[in-house]
Structures are given as C-alpha cells and as structure tokens.
PDB file of C-alpha atoms in Angstrom:
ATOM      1  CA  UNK B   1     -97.119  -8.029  72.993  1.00  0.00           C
ATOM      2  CA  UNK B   2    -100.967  -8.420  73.062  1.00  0.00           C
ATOM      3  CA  UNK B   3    -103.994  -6.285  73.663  1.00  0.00           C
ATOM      4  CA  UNK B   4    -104.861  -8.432  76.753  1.00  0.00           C
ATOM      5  CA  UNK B   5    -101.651  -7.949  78.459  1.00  0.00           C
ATOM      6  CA  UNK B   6     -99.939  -4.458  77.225  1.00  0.00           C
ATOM      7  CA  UNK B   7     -99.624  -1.352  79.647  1.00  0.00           C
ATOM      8  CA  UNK B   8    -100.387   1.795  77.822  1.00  0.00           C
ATOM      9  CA  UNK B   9     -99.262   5.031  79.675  1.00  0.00           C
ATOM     10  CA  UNK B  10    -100.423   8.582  78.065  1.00  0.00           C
ATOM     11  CA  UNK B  11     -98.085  10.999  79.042  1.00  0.00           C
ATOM     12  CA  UNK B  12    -100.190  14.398  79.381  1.00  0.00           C
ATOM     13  CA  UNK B  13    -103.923  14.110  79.464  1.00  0.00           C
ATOM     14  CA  UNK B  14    -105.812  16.731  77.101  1.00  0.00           C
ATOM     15  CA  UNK B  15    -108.492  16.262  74.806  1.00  0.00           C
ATOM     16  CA  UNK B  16    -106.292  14.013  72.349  1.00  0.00           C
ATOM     17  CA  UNK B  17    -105.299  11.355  75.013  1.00  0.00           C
ATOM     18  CA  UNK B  18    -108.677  11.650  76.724  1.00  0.00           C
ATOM     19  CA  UNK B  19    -110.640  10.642  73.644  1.00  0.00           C
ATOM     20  CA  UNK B  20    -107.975   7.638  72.712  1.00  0.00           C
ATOM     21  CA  UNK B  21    -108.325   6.481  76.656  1.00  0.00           C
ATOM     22  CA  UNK B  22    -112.090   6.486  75.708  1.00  0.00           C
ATOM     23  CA  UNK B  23    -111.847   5.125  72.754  1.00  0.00           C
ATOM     24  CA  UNK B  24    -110.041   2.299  74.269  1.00  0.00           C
ATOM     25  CA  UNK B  25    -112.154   1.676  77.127  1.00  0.00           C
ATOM     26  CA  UNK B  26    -115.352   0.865  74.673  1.00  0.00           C
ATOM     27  CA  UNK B  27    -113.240  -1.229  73.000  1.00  0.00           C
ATOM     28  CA  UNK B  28    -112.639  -3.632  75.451  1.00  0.00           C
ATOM     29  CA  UNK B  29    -109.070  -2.167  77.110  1.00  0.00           C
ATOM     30  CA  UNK B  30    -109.260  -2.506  80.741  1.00  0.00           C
ATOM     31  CA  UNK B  31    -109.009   0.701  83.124  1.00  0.00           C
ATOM     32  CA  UNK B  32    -105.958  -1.272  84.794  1.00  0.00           C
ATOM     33  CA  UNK B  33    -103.978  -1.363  81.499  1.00  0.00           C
ATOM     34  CA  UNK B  34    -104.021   2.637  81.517  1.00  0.00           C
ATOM     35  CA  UNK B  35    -102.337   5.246  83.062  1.00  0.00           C
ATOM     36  CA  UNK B  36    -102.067   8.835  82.647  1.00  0.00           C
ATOM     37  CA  UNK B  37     -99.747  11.752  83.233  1.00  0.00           C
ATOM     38  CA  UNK B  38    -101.161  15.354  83.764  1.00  0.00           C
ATOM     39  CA  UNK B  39     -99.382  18.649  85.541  1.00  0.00           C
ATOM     40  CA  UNK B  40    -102.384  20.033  87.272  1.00  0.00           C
ATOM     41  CA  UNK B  41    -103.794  18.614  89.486  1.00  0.00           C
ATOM     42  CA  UNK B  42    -107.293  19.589  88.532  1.00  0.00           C
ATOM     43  CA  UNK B  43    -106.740  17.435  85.058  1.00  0.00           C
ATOM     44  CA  UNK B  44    -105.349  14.387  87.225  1.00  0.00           C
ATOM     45  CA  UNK B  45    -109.153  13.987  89.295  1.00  0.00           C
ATOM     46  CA  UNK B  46    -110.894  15.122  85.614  1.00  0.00           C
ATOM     47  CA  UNK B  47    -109.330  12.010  83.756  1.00  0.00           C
ATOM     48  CA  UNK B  48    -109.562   9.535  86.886  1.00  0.00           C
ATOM     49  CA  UNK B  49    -112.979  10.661  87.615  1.00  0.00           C
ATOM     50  CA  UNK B  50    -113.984  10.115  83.916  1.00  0.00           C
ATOM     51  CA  UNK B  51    -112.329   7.028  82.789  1.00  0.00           C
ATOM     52  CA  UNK B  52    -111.647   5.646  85.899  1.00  0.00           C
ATOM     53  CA  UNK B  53    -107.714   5.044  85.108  1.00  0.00           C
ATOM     54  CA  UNK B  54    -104.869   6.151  87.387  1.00  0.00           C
ATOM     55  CA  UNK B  55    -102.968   9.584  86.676  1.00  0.00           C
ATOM     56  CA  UNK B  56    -100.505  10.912  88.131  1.00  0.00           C
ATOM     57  CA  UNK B  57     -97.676  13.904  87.729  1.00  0.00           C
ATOM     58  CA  UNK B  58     -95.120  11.423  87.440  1.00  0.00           C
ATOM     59  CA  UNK B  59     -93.933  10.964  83.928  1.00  0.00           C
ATOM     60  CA  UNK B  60     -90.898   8.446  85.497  1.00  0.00           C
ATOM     61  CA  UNK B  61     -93.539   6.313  86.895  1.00  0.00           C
ATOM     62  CA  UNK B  62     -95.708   6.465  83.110  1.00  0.00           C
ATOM     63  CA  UNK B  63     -92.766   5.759  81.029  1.00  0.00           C
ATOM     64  CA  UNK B  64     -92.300   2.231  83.007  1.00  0.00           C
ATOM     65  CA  UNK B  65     -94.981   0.581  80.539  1.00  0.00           C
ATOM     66  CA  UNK B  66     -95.118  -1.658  77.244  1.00  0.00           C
ATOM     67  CA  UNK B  67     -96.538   1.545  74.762  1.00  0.00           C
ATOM     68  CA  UNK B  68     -95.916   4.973  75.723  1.00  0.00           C
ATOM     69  CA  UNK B  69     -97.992   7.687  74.027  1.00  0.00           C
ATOM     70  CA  UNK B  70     -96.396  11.532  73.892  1.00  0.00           C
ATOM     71  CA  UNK B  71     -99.726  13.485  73.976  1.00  0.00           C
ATOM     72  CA  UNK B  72     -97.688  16.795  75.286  1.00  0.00           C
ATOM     73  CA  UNK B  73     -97.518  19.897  72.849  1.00  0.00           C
ATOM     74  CA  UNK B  74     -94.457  19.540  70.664  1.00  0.00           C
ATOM     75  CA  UNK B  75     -92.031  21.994  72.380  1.00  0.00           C
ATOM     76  CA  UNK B  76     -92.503  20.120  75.166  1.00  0.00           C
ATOM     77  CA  UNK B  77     -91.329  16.905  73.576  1.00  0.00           C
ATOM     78  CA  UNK B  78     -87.775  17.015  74.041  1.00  0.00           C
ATOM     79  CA  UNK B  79     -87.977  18.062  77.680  1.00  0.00           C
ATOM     80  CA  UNK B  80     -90.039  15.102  78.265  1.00  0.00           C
ATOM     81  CA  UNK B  81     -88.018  12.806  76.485  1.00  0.00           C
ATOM     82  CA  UNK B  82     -85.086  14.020  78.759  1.00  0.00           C
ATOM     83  CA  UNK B  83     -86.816  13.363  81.792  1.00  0.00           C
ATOM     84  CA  UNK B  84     -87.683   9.532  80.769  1.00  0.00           C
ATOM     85  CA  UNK B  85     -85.011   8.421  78.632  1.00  0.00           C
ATOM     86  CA  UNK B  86     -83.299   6.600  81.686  1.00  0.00           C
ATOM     87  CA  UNK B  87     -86.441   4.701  82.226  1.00  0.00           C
ATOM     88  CA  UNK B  88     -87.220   4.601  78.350  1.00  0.00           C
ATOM     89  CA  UNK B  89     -83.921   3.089  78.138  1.00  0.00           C
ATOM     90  CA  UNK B  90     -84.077   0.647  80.176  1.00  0.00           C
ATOM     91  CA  UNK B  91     -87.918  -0.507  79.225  1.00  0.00           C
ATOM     92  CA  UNK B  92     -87.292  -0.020  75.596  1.00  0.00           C
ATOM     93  CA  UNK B  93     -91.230   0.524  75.281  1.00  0.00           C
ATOM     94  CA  UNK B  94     -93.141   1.191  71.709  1.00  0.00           C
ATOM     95  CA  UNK B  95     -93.199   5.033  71.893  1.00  0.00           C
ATOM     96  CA  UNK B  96     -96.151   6.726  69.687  1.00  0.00           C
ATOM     97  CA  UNK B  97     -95.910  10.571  69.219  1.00  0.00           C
ATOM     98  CA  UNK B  98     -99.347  12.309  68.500  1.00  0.00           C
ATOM     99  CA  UNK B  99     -96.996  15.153  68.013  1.00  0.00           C
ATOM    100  CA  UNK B 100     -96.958  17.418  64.924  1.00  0.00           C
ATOM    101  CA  UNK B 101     -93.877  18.753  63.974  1.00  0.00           C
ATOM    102  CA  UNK B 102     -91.261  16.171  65.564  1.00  0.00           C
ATOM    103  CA  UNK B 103     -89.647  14.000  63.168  1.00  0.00           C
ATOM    104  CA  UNK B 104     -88.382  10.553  63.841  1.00  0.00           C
ATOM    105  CA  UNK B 105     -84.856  11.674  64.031  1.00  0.00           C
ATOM    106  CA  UNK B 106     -86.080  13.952  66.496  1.00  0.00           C
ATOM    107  CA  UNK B 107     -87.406  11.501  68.605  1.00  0.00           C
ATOM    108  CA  UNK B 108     -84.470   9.006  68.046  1.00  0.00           C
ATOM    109  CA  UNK B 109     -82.117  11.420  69.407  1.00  0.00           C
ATOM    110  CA  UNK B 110     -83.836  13.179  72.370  1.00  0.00           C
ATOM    111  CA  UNK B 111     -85.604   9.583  73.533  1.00  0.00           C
ATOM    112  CA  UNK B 112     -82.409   6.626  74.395  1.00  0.00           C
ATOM    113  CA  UNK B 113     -78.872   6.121  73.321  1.00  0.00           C
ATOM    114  CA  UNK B 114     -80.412   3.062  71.403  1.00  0.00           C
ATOM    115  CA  UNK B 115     -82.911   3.513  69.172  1.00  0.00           C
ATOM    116  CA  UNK B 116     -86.331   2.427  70.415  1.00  0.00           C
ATOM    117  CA  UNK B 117     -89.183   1.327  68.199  1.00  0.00           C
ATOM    118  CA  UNK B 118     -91.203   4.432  67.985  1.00  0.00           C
ATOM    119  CA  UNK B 119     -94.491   5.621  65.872  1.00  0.00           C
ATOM    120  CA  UNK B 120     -95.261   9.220  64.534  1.00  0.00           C
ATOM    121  CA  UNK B 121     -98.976   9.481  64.388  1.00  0.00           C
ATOM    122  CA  UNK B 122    -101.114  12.609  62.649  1.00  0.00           C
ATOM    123  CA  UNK B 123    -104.953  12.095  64.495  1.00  0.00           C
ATOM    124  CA  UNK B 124    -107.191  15.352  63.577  1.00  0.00           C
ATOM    125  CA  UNK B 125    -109.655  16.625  65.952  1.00  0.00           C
ATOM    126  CA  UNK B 126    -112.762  14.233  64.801  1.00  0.00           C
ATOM    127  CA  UNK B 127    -111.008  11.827  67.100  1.00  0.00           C
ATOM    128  CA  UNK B 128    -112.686  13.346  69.720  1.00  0.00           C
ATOM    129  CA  UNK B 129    -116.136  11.692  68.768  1.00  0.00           C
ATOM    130  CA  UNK B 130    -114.522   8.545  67.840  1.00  0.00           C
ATOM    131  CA  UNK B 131    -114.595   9.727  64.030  1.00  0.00           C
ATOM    132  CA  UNK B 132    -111.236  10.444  63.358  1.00  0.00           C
ATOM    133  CA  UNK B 133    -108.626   9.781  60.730  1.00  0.00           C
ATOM    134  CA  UNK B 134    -105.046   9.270  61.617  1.00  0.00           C
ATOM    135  CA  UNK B 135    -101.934   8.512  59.538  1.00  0.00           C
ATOM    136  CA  UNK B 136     -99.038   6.796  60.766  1.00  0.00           C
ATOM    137  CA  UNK B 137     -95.486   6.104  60.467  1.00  0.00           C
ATOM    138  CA  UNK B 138     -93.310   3.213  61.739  1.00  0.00           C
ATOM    139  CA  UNK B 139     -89.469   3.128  62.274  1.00  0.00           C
ATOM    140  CA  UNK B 140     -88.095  -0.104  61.525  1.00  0.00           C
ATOM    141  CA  UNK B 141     -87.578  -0.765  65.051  1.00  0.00           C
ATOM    142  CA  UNK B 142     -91.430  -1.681  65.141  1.00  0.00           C
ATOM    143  CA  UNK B 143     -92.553  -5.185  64.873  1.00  0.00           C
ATOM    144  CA  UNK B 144     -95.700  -6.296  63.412  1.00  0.00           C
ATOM    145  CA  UNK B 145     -97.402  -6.894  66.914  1.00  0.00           C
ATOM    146  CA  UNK B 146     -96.060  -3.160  67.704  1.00  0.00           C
ATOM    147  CA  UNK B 147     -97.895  -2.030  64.701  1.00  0.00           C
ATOM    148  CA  UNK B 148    -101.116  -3.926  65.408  1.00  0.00           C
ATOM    149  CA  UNK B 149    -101.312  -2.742  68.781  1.00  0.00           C
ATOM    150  CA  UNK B 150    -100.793   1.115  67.879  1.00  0.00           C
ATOM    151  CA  UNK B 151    -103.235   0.894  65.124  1.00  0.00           C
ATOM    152  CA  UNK B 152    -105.877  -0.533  67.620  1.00  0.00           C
ATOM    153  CA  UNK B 153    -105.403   2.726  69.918  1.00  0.00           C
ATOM    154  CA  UNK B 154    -106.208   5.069  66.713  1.00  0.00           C
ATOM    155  CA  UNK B 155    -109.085   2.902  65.158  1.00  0.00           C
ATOM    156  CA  UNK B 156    -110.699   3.080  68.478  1.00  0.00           C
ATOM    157  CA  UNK B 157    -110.827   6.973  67.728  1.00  0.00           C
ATOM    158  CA  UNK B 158    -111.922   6.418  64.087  1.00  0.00           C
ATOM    159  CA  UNK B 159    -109.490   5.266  61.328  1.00  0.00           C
ATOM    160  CA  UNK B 160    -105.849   4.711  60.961  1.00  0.00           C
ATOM    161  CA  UNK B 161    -103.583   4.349  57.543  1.00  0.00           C
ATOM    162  CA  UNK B 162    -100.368   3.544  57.896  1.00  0.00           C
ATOM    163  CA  UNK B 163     -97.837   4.954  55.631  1.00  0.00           C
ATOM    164  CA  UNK B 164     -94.809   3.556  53.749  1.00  0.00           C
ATOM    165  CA  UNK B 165     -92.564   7.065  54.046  1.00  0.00           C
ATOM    166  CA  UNK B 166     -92.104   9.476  56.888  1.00  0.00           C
ATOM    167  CA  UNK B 167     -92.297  13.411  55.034  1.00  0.00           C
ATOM    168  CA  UNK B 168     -96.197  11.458  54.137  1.00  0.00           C
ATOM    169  CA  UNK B 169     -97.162  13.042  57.589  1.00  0.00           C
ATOM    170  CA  UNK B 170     -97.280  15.978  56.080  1.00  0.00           C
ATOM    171  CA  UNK B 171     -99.245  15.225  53.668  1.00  0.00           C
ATOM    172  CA  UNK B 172    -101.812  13.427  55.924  1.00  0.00           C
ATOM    173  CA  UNK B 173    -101.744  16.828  57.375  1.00  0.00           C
ATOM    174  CA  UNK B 174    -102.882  19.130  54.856  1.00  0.00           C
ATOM    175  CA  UNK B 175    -105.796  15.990  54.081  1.00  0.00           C
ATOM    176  CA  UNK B 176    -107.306  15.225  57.013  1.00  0.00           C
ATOM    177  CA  UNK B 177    -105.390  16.872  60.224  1.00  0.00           C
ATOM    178  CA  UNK B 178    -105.762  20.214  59.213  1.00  0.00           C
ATOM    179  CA  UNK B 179    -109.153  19.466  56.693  1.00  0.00           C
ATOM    180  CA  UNK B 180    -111.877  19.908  59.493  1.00  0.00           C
ATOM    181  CA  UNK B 181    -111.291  23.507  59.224  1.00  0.00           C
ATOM    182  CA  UNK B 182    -111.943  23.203  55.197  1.00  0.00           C
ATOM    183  CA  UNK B 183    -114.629  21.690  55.629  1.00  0.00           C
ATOM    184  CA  UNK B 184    -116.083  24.057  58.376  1.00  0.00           C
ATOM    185  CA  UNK B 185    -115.218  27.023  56.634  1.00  0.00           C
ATOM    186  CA  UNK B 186    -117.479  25.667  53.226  1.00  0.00           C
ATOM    187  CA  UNK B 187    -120.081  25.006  55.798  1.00  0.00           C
ATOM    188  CA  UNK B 188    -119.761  29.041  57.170  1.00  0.00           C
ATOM    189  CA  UNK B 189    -120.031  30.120  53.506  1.00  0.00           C
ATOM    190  CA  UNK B 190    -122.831  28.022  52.609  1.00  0.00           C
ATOM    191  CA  UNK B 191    -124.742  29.165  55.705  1.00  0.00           C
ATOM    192  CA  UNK B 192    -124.337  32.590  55.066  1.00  0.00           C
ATOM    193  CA  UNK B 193    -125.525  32.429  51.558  1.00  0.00           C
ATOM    194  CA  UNK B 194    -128.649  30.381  52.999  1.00  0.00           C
ATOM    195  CA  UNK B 195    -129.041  33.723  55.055  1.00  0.00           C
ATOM    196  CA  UNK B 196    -128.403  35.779  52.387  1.00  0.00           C
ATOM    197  CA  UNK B 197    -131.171  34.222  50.459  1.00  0.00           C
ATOM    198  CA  UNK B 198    -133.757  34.490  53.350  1.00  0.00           C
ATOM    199  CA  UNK B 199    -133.325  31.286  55.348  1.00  0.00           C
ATOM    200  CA  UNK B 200    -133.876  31.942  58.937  1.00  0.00           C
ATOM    201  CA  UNK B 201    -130.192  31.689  60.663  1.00  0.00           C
ATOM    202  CA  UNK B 202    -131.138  28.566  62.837  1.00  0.00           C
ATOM    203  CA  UNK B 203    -133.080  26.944  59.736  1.00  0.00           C
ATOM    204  CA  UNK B 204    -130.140  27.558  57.382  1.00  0.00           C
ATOM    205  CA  UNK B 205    -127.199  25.987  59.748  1.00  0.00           C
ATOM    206  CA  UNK B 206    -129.750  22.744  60.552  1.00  0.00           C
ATOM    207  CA  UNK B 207    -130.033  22.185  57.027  1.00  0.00           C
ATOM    208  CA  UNK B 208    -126.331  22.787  56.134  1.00  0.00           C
ATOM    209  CA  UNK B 209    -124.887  20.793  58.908  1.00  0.00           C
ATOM    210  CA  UNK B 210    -127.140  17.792  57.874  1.00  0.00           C
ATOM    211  CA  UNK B 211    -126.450  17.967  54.214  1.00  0.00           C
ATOM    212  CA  UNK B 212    -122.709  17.875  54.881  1.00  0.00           C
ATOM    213  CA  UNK B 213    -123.643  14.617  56.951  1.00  0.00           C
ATOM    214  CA  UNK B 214    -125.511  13.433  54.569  1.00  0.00           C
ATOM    215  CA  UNK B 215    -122.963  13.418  51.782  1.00  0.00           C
ATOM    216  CA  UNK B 216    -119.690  12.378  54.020  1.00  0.00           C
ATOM    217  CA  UNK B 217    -121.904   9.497  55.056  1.00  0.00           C
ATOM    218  CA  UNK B 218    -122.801   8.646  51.271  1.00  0.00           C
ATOM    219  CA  UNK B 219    -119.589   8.716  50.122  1.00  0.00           C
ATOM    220  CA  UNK B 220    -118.523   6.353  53.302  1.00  0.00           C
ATOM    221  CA  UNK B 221    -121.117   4.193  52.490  1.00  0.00           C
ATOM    222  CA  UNK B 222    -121.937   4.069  48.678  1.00  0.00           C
ATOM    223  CA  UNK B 223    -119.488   1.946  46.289  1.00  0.00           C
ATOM    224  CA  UNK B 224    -119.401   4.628  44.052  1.00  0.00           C
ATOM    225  CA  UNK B 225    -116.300   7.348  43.907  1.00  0.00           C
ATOM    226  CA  UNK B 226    -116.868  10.795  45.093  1.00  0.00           C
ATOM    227  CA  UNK B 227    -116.546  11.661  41.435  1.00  0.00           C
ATOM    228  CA  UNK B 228    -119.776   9.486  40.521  1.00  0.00           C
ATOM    229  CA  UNK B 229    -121.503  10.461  43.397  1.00  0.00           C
ATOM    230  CA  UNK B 230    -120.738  14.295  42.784  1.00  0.00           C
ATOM    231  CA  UNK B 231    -122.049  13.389  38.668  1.00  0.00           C
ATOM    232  CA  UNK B 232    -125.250  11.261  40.333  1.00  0.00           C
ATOM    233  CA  UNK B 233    -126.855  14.663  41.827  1.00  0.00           C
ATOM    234  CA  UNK B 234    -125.703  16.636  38.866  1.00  0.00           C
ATOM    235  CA  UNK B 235    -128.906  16.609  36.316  1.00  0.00           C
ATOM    236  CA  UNK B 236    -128.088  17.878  32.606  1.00  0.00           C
ATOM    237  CA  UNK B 237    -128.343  21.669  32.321  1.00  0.00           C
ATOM    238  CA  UNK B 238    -129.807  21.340  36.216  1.00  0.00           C
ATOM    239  CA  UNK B 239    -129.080  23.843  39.185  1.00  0.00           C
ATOM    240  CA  UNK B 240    -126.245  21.954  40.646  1.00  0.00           C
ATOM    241  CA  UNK B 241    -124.997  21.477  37.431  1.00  0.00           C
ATOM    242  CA  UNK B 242    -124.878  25.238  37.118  1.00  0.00           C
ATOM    243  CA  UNK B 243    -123.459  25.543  40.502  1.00  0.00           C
ATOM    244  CA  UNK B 244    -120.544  23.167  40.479  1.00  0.00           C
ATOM    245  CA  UNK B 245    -119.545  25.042  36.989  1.00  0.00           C
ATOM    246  CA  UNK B 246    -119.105  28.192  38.774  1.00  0.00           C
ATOM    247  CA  UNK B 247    -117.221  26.851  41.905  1.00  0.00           C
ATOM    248  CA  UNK B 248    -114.718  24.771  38.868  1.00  0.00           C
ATOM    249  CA  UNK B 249    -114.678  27.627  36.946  1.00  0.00           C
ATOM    250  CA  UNK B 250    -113.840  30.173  39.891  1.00  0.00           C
ATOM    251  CA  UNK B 251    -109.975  27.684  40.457  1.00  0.00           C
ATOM    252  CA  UNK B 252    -112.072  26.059  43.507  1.00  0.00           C
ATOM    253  CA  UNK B 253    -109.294  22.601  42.398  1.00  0.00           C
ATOM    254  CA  UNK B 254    -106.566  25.032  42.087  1.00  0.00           C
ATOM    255  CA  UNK B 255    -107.180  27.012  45.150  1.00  0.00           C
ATOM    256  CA  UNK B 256    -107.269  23.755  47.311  1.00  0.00           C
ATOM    257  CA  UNK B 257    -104.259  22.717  45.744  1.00  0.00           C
ATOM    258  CA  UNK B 258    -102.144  25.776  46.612  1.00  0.00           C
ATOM    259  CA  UNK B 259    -103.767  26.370  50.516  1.00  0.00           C
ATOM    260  CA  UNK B 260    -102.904  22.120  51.040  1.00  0.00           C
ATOM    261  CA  UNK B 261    -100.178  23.264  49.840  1.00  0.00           C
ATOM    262  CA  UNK B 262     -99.152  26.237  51.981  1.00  0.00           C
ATOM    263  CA  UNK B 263    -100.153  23.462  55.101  1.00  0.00           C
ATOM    264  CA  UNK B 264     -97.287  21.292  53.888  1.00  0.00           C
ATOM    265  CA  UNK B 265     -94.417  23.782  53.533  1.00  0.00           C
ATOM    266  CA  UNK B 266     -95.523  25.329  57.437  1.00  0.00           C
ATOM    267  CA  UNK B 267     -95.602  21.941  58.834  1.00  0.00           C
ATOM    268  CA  UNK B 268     -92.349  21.140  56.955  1.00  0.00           C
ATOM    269  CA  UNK B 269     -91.238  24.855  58.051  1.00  0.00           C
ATOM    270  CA  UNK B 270     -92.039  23.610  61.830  1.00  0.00           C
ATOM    271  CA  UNK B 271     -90.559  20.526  61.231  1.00  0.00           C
ATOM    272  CA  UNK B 272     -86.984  22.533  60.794  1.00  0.00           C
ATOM    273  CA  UNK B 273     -87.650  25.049  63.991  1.00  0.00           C
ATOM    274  CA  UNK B 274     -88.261  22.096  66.527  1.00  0.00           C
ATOM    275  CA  UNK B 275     -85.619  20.050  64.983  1.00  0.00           C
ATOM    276  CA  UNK B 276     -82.996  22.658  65.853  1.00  0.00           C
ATOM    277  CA  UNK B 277     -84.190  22.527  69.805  1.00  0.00           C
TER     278      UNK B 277
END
C-alpha cells in the first residue's frame, strides 16, 4: 500500500477529521483518494464544499477503503464498528482510531472476527492548524507500509511519535493531548498579573501570547535543551532568576506531576467504563 494509490475514508467529519483531510490535501493526497462520513446533512455540503472530497451518511459505503479512520466520539465507537464489521471483514482495511478511551482490545473485539491491523492514535487540538502532536500505537497486525502511511496522515497535522507499548497513550495524553489547556491556563495567569501590574488588557495578552511563541519556537528550533535555554535567560541574582525561584519553590514540578497525573488515572478510569460497553 502506497500514498499514490490508498483510499482513505474518515468516518464522521468534525474538526479532527476536517483538519487531517486538510492536512492531507496540502500534502499532495488527491481529493479522489478521500471520502467522508457525516450524520447531518448540513456537515456533509460543509466538508464537500471545503475540501472538495465526497461525504456521505453511509458508513457501509466508507468502510469499503484501504485505511479507515474512526473520527466519531468514543461511545459511539462500538456502534460503528457493529455497523461495518461485515464490510471491515471482508476488506480487512488498516483501521486508525483518533479515539480516546478505546483500547486495542476494544477495537479487536467490536471491529471483525479476525483481527485487523488497527492503530490507536492520541492527536491534541493544535492539529487543527497543522501544529499538532500525536502519539501512536500499532498492533502487530500492522506492516511497515501500514505504519508509514498512518504516520503521513498525522505529520500532515503536525508531528507523530510512535510508541513501543499501548497504556503509553495515556501518557501521551497527560503530555501533549490534554497540555494545550496547561499551557493556556499559564498564559490566563500571566495575563492577569500583566493587568494587575497596569498593562492595558489588549497590550498585556499581545505580549503574552507572543512570548509563549517566542519560546515554544526557540526551544523547536535551538539545539539547546529546554533546561539550557530556561538557564540562558536566567542572569545571576537577575529578575527571572528571582522569579523561577518562587514558581520552584511554590511545588510548580510537583504540582505538574500530580495534575499529569490525575489525567492518567481518568483516562485509564475511562478506559475501564467504555471497555465494559
């Protein structure tokens, strides 16, 4: 299986599958090698109006491809798998689940009577400007050309990492799926104090938003570590040497540590509820 030649259906159409079908179409996929599923029919003319790819209500008619992508909520998952295993079955397609939540016995048992080579993927909501960061996890069903093609959908989103063990999804999830939010909510408290201190409100969210770009984009760029880079704007005795010794001093490492944490045992805690449907 190739990039030239594979059929890729998306079965449901939200913001997820919409920015992978984007993704792919700027990097080279044609329109023709797409297809999309979506209940409403308001979604259905959205997506084909957009992307210029056919959708269509019928998951049957989706699940007839070479990769099929589960981009419906996660209670949904095993309803949908019942509706297509006949056809997954038969076609024995790569199946990729953006779903949180569903493990890969899940999906082995709800999907064919034969085990199908099938991907758990964790993308996080940067995907949606093509800066993403996605783990993912293979069964051993998947073969190398399986694995090259599925990491081609997610690095046209932003970045993909495979990973050698399946309970690492969770994991991935407390570091990057559920992270935005982190990171937003340092950003809220660091506005506010800009406030605080006098900033104008417009002035003090321009600067904050652009100094947060500034240093992800250093620390993408710069062969230093984070660590260096962290020491490089700390001056002896200097204001943000000051400031970082309050935030360490205050359990800002240890804090992290135990709210990643909490993120692991829910999605492990989810994990169990879905598994029992």
């Amino acid at each position: 299986m190739t990039h030239s030649k594979s059929r890729v259906s998306f079965i449901g159409a939200g913001n997820m599958a919409q920015a992978i079908i984007g993704g792919m179409l700027n990097k080279g996929w044609k329109a023709e090698q797409i297809m999309a599923t979506a209940a409403s029919e308001k979604t259905r003319q959205t997506v084909s109006d957009r992307f210029g790819v056919p959708v269509t209500g019928d998951n049957l008619k989706a699940a007839d491809a070479d990769v099929v992508v589960l981009c419906v909520k996660p209670q949904l998952i095993q309803t949908v798998l019942a509706e297509t295993a006949p056809v997954l079955g038969r076609r024995r397609p790569l199946l990729i689940s953006v779903a949180a939540g569903i493990t890969m016995d899940c999906l082995n048992r709800w999907s064919a009577s034969d085990p199908l080579a099938i991907v758990r993927s964790m993308p996080n909501i940067p995907s949606l400007l093509g800066l993403g960061a996605c783990g993912l996890f293979a069964n051993e069903h998947v073969t190398e050309a399986e694995k090259a093609i599925t990491a081609s959908l997610f690095n046209a989103v932003g970045i993909a990492q495979w990973l050698e063990d399946e309970s690492l999804i969770d994991a991935v999830i407390a570091i990057s799926g559920s992270a935005p939010a982190y990171y937003f909510l340092f950003m809220e408290a660091i506005e506010n104090v800009g406030v605080k201190l006098g900033l104008p409100p417009e002035v003090a969210s321009r600067l904050t938003i652009q100094t947060a770009l500034g240093a992800a984009t250093m620390a993408q760029q710069y062969s230093d570590d984070i660590v260096q880079l962290r020491k490089n704007v700390c001056s002896p005795n200097g204001t943000t040497e000051q400031a970082i010794r309050v935030l360490q001093e205050g359990g800002l490492n240890q804090l992290l540590e135990k709210a990643m944490g909490k993120a692991v045992y829910r999605a492990k805690e989810m994990a169990e509820t879905l598994s029992r449907g």
